[in-house]
Short mmCIF file of C-alpha atoms in Angstrom, two decimals:
data_model
loop_
_atom_site.label_atom_id
_atom_site.label_comp_id
_atom_site.label_asym_id
_atom_site.label_seq_id
_atom_site.Cartn_x
_atom_site.Cartn_y
_atom_site.Cartn_z
CA MET A 162 8.16 16.63 18.21
CA VAL A 163 6.49 16.10 14.83
CA LEU A 164 6.01 12.48 13.84
CA GLU A 165 7.34 11.70 10.36
CA GLU A 166 6.46 8.49 8.53
CA ARG A 167 6.77 7.08 4.99
CA PHE A 168 4.98 3.96 3.81
CA LEU A 169 3.38 2.35 0.79
CA VAL A 170 -0.35 1.91 0.29
CA VAL A 171 -1.78 -0.57 -2.19
CA SER A 172 -5.41 0.20 -3.04
CA ALA A 173 -7.96 -1.48 -5.30
CA GLU A 174 -11.51 -1.06 -6.52
CA SER A 175 -12.92 -3.87 -4.35
CA THR A 176 -12.58 -5.15 -0.81
CA HIS A 177 -12.16 -8.67 -2.19
CA LEU A 178 -9.09 -7.59 -4.19
CA VAL A 179 -7.55 -5.77 -1.21
CA ILE A 180 -7.89 -8.94 0.88
CA LYS A 181 -6.39 -11.00 -1.98
CA VAL A 182 -3.43 -8.61 -2.25
CA GLU A 183 -2.78 -8.83 1.49
CA LYS A 184 -2.84 -12.63 1.34
CA ILE A 185 -0.45 -12.74 -1.63
CA LEU A 186 1.99 -10.31 0.03
CA LEU A 187 1.93 -12.21 3.32
CA ASN A 188 2.64 -15.45 1.41
CA GLU A 189 5.68 -13.67 -0.10
CA ASN A 190 6.90 -12.83 3.44
CA ILE A 191 6.09 -9.13 3.08
CA GLU A 192 4.87 -7.59 6.33
CA CYS A 193 1.63 -5.75 5.66
CA ARG A 194 -1.81 -5.05 7.07
CA ILE A 195 -5.17 -3.77 5.92
CA ILE A 196 -5.97 -0.17 6.87
CA PRO A 197 -8.71 2.33 6.05
CA LEU A 198 -7.91 3.96 2.72
CA PRO A 199 -6.49 7.48 3.22
CA THR A 200 -9.06 9.98 1.96
CA GLU A 201 -6.47 11.59 -0.34
CA ILE A 202 -6.40 8.40 -2.44
CA SER A 203 -9.54 7.83 -4.47
CA ALA A 204 -10.91 4.34 -5.03
CA ASN A 205 -14.28 2.67 -4.66
CA CYS A 206 -13.13 0.43 -1.82
CA GLY A 207 -12.53 2.00 1.59
CA LEU A 208 -9.62 -0.31 2.44
CA ALA A 209 -5.97 -0.56 1.45
CA VAL A 210 -2.86 -2.57 2.29
CA LYS A 211 -0.12 -0.72 4.18
CA LEU A 212 3.51 -1.85 4.00
CA GLU A 213 7.03 -0.53 4.35
CA GLU A 214 8.62 1.43 1.53
CA LYS A 215 11.52 -1.04 1.30
CA TYR A 216 9.18 -3.59 -0.36
CA LEU A 217 8.35 -1.39 -3.37
CA GLU A 218 10.29 -3.29 -6.06
CA LYS A 219 9.12 -6.68 -4.83
CA VAL A 220 5.49 -5.48 -4.73
CA LYS A 221 5.76 -4.15 -8.30
CA GLU A 222 7.07 -7.56 -9.43
CA ILE A 223 4.21 -9.37 -7.67
CA VAL A 224 1.56 -7.00 -9.08
CA ASN A 225 2.88 -7.59 -12.61
CA ARG A 226 3.24 -11.36 -12.14
CA GLU A 227 -0.24 -11.76 -10.66
CA ASN A 228 -1.78 -9.23 -13.09
CA LEU A 229 -3.40 -7.32 -10.20
CA GLU A 230 -5.30 -4.11 -10.97
CA VAL A 231 -4.13 -2.02 -8.04
CA LYS A 232 -2.81 1.45 -7.34
CA ILE A 233 0.47 1.82 -5.42
CA SER A 234 1.04 5.08 -3.57
CA LEU A 235 3.78 6.42 -1.32
CA VAL A 236 2.44 8.26 1.70
CA GLU A 237 4.65 10.81 3.43
CA LYS A 238 3.24 11.98 6.74
CA LYS A 239 4.61 14.85 8.76
CA GLY A 240 2.40 15.53 11.74
CA PHE A 241 -1.13 15.89 10.39
CA LYS A 242 0.01 16.71 6.83
CA LYS A 243 0.06 13.96 4.21
CA ASN A 244 1.72 13.99 0.83
CA ILE A 245 0.59 11.26 -1.57
CA ILE A 246 2.79 10.21 -4.49
CA ASN A 247 1.23 7.80 -7.01
CA LEU A 248 3.77 5.28 -8.22
#
């Protein structure tokens, strides 16, 4: 059976900003965690915040409100294949 998964990844240019984003999202009661940045997504920092797709609109609102310079991507995994959609 091939494992299929869809999730959001929030990436930034610095580790400090990734940690800040995680803290802000957790304070907004959004379940998330820091993961290694998927190699298909380019950024200077090797970390990203992973969260469920259902939080997309709320995350967009928070990013705009907090004026965060981040990249939001949707990752679709099917087995070992990944499809990255920049949002």
